[in-house]
Coordinates of C-alpha atoms (C1' of nucleotides) in Angstrom, one line a residue:
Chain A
X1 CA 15.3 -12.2 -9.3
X2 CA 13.5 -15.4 -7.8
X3 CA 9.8 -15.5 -7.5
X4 CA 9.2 -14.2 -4.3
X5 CA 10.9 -11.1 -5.3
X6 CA 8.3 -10.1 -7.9
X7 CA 6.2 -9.9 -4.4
X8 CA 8.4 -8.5 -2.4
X9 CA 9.4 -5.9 -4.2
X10 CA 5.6 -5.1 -5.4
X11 CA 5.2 -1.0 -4.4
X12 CA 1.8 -1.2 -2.5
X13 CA 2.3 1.1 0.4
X14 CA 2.0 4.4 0.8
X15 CA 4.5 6.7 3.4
X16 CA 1.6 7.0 6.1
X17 CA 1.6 3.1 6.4
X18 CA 5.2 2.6 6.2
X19 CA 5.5 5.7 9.0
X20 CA 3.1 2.9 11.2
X21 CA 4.8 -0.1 10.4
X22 CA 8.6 0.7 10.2
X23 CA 7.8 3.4 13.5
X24 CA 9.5 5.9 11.6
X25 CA 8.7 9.6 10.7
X26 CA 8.0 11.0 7.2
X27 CA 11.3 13.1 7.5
X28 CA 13.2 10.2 8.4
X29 CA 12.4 7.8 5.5
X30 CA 12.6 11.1 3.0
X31 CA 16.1 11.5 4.6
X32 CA 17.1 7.8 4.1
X33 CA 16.0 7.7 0.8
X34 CA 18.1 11.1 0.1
X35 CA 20.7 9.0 1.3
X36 CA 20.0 6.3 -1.4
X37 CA 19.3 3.6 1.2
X38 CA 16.2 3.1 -0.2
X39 CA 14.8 3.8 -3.6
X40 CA 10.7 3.6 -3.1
X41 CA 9.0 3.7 -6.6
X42 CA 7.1 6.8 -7.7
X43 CA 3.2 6.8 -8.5
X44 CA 2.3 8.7 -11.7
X45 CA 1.8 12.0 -9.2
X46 CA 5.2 11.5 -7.3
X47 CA 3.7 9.6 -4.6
X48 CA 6.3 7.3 -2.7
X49 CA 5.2 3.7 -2.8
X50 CA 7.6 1.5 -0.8
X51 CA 7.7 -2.4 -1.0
X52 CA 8.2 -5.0 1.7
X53 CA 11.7 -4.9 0.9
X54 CA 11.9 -1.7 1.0
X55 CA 10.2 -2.0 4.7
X56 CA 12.5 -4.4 5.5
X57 CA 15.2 -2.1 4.7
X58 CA 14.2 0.4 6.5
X59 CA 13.8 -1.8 9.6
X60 CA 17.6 -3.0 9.3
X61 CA 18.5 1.1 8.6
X62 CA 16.9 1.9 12.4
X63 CA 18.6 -1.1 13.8
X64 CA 22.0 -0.1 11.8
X65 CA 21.4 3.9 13.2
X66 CA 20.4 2.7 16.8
X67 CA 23.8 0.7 17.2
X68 CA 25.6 4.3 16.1
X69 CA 26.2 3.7 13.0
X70 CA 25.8 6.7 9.7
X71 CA 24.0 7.1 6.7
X72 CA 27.7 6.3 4.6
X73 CA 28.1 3.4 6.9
X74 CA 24.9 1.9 6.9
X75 CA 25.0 2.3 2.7
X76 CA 27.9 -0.1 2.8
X77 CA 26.4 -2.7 4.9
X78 CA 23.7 -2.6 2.9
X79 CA 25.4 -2.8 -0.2
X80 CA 26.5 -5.9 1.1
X81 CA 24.0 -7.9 2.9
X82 CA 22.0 -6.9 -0.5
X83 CA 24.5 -9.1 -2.6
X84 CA 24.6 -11.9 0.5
X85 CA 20.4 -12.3 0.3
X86 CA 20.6 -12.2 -3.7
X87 CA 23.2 -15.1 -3.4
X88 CA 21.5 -16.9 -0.6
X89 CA 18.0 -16.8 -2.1
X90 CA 17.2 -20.5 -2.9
X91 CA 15.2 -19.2 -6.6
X92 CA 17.7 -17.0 -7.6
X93 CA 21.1 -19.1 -6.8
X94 CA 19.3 -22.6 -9.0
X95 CA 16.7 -21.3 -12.1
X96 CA 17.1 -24.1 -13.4
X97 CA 15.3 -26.0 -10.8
X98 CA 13.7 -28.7 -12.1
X99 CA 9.8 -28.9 -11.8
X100 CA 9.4 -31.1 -8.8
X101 CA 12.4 -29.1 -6.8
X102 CA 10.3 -26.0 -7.8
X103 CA 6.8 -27.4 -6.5
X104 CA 8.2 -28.9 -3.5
X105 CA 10.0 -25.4 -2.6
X106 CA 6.2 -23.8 -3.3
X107 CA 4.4 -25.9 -1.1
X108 CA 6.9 -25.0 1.6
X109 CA 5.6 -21.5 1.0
X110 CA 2.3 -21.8 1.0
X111 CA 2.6 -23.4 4.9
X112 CA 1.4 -21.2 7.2
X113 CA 3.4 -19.0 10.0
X114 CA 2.6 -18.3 13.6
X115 CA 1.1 -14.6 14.6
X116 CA 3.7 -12.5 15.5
X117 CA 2.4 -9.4 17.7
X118 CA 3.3 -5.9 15.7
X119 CA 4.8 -3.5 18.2
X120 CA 8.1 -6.0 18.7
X121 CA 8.9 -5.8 14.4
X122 CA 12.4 -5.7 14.0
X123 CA 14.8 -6.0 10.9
X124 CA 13.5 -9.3 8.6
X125 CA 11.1 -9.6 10.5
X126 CA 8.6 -8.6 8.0
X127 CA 9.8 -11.4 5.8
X128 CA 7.9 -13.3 7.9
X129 CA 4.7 -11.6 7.9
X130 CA 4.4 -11.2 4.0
X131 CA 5.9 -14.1 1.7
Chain B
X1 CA -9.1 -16.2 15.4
X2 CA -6.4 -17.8 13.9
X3 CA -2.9 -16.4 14.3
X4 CA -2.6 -15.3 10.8
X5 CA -5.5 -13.1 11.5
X6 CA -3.4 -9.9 12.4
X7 CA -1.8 -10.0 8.9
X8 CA -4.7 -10.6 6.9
X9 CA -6.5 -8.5 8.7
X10 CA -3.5 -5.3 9.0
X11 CA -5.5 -2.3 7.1
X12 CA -2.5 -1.6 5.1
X13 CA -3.5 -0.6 1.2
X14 CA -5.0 2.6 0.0
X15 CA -7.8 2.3 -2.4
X16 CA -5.5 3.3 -5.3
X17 CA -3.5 -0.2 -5.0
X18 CA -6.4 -1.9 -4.3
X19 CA -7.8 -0.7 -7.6
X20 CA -4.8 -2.1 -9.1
X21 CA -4.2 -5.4 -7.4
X22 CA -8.2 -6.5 -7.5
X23 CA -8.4 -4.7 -11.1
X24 CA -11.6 -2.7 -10.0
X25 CA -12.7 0.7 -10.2
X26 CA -12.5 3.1 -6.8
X27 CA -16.6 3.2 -7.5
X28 CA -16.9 -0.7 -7.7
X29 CA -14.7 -1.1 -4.9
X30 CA -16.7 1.9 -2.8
X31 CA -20.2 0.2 -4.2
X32 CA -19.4 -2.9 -2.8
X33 CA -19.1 -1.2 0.5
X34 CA -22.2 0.4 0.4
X35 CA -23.7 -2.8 0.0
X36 CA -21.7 -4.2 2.8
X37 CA -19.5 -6.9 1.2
X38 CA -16.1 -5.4 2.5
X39 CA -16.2 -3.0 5.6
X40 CA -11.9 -1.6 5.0
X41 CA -10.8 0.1 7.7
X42 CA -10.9 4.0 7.7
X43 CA -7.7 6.3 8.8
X44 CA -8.7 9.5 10.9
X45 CA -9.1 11.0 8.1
X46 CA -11.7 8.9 6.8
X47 CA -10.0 7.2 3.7
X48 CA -10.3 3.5 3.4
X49 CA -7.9 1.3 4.0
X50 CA -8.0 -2.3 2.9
X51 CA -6.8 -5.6 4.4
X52 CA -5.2 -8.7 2.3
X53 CA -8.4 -10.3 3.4
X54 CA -10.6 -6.9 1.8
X55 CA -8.8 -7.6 -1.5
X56 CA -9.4 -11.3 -1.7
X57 CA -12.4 -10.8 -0.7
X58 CA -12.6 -8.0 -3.6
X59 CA -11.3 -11.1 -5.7
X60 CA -14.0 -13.6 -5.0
X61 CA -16.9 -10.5 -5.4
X62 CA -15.5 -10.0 -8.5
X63 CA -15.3 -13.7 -9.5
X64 CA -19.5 -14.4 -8.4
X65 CA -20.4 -10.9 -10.4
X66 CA -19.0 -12.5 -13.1
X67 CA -20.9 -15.3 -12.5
X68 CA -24.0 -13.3 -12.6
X69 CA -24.6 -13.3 -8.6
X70 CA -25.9 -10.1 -7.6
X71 CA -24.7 -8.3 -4.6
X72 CA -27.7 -9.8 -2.3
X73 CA -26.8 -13.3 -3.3
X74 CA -23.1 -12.2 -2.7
X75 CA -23.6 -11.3 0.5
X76 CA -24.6 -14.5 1.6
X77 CA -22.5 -16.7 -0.4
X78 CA -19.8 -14.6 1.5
X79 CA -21.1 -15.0 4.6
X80 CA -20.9 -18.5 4.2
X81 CA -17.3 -19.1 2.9
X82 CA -15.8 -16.2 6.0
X83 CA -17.7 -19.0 8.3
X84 CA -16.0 -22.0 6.3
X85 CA -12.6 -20.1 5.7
X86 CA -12.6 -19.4 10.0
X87 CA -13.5 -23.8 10.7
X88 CA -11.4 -25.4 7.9
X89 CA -7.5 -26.1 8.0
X90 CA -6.3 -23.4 6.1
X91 CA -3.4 -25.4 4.3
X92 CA -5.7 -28.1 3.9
X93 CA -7.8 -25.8 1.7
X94 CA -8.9 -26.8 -1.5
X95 CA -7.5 -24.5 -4.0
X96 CA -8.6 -22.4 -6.5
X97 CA -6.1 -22.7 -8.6
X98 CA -4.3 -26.1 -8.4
X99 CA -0.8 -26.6 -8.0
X100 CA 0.6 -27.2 -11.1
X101 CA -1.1 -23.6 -12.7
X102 CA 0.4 -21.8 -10.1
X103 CA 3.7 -23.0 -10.5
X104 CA 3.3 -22.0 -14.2
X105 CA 2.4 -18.6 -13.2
X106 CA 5.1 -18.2 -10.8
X107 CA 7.2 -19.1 -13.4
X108 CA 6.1 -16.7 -15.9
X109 CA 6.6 -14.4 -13.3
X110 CA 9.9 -14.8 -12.9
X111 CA 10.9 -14.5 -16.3
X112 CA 9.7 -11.0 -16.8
X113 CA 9.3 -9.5 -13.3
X114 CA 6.8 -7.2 -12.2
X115 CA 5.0 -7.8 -15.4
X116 CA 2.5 -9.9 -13.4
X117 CA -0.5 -10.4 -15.1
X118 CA -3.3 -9.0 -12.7
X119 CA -6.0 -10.7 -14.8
X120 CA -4.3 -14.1 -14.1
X121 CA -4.9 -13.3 -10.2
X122 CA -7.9 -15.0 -8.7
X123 CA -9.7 -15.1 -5.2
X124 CA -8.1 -16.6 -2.3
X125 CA -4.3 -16.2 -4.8
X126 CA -3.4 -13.4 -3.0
X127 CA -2.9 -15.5 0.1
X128 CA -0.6 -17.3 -1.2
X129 CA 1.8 -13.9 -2.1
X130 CA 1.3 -12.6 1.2
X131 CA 1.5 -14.3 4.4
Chain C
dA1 C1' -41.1 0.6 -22.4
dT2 C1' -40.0 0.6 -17.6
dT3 C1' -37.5 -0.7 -13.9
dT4 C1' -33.5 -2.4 -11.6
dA5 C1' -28.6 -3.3 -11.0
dA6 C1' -24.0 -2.2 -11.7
dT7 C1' -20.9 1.2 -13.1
dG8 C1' -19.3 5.8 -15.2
dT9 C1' -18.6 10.6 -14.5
dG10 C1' -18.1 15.2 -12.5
dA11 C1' -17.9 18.7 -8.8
dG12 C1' -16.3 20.4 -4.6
dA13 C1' -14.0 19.5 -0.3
dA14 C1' -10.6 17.5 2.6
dA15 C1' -6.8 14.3 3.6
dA16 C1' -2.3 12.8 2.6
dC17 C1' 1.8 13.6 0.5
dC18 C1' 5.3 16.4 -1.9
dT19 C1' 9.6 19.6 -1.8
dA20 C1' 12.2 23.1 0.3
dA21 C1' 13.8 25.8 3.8
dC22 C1' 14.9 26.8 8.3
dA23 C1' 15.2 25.2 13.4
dT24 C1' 16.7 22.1 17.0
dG25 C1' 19.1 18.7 19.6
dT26 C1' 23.3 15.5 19.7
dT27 C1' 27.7 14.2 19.0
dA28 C1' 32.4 15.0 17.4
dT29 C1' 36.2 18.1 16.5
dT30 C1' 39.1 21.9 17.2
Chain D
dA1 C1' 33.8 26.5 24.8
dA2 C1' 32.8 27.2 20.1
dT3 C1' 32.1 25.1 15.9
dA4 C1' 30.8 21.7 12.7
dA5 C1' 28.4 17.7 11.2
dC6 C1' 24.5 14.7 11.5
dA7 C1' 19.9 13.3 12.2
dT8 C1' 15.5 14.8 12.9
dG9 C1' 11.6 18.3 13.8
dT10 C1' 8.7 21.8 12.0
dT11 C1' 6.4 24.8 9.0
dA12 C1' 4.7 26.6 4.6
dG13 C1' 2.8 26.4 0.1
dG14 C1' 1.6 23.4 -3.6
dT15 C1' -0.1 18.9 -5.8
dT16 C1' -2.2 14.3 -5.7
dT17 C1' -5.4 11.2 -4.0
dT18 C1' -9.4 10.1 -1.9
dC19 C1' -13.9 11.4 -0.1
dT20 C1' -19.1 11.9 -0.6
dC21 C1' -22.9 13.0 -3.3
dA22 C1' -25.5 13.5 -7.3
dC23 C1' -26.7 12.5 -11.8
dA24 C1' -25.8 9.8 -16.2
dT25 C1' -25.4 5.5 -18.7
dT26 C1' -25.6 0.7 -19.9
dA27 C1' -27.4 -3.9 -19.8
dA28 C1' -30.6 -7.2 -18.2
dA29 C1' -35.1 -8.4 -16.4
dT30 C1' -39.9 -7.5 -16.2

DNA sequence: ATTTAATGTGAGAAAACCTAACATGTTATT
DNA sequence: AATAACATGTTAGGTTTTCTCACATTAAAT
C-alpha cells in the first residue's frame, strides 16, 4: 500500500453521496456489494462508508454492466485490473525510494489539476478529482 | 473561481466524518456555524454537508482557537486569508507544513496504514490529500 | 463574584440508512 | 411461448445519525 492509498481508501462517504456521485441507486450499490465487488467499511451502527476507491470501483462496475457484461464477469476483471493498479502504482512497486525520488514524486502531487465538470464522471475518473 | 473550485467546494461529508477528520465535536462544528465561520451545504433534509474547503477551513478555526482568537477575531482573520487563498498561486503557496515534515508523515503513513494520526493534520493539509 | 465565551449534555423529532421480502422489466434458454 | 436468470425497483419496519433547542459546565476576563 503506497501513500496515496491510505487516502484513497479513507471511508468518508456515506451511500446518499455515493448514490450522487457514482449516479447509481441505493439498491444497486447494496446489490454490487452482495456481489463482493465492493466491500465499503461499516460505521459502529452498520452504516456503509465507501472510499474513493471504492467510488472508483463502482464507476468501472457501471461501465463493465453497460458494455453487457455480469456481476461474475465483472468480479474477474476486477480481480485483475486490482492486481495490474497494485503493480503499476509508482509507491507500492519501489518502498525503498530514496528520499529525494520520494520528495520529487510529492511535489508532482501536490500540482494542481484542471476542473473537470461532474455530470461526464466516468471510470478513474475520480482519481483525478481527489489525490 | 479557480477550476479546482468545484472539488473543494463538492458538499460531500456528513458531519459525523467531519468530526473525525477535523477532530471536533458535532457542537463545535454546529457552533462555529452559528457564528458564521463555515456555511456547509444542507441536503433537503436539512443535514449539513461539508466541503474539503469547510473542513480546512474547520482546520485553520481550530488552529486560531488554539491560539486564543475568539470567533469575532476568527471571522475576520478568515475573511482575510478566503480573499488571499482566491489572488495567490495556489502551488506557489507558502506551506504550513514544509516539505520535508510532510514527507515524514506520509511516510509514517505508509508504514502502518490508516493509522493516520489525525492530530498530526493541520489547516490547508487536507488539500494536499485531496485534490 | 459576575459575566462572557466555548463547549458539554440531554430530549424529542426527523432524515438517512439498514435488511428483507416481494415485484417488475429484460434477456437468455428451452 | 413459457420459463428461468439477472438486474433493479419498491415497500415495510426498524435502527442510526443528525437536527434544533434548551440548559449545564468550565475557564478566562472583568
Amino acid at each position: 500500500m503506497g501513500g496515496s492509498e491510505i487516502r484513497r481508501t479513507m471511508p468518508l462517504f456515506p451511500i446518499g453521496i455515493v448514490m450522487q456521485l457514482a449516479d447509481l441507486s441505493a439498491r444497486q450499490i447494496r446489490y454490487y456489494e452482495e456481489h463482493e465487488l465492493i466491500s465499503p467499511a461499516r460505521t459502529e451502527g452498520n452504516r456503509r462508508l465507501f472510499s474513493l476507491n471504492d467510488i472508483d470501483r463502482l464507476l468501472e462496475i457501471k461501465d463493465l454492466l453497460e458494455q453487457g457484461i455480469n456481476m461474475a464477469g465483472i468480479k474477474k476483471i476486477l480481480a485483475v485490473s486490482q492486481k495490474e493498479s497494485v503493480e503499476r502504482d509508482p509507491v507500492a512497486k519501489k518502498p525503498e525510494m530514496t528520499d529525494d525520488e520520494l520528495r520529487t514524486l510529492l511535489k508532482k502531487e501536490m500540482l494542481s489539476p484542471g476542473k473537470i465538470s461532474r455530470s461526464s464522471l466516468r471510470a478513474g475518473d475520480l482519481s483525478r478529482f481527489f489525490r
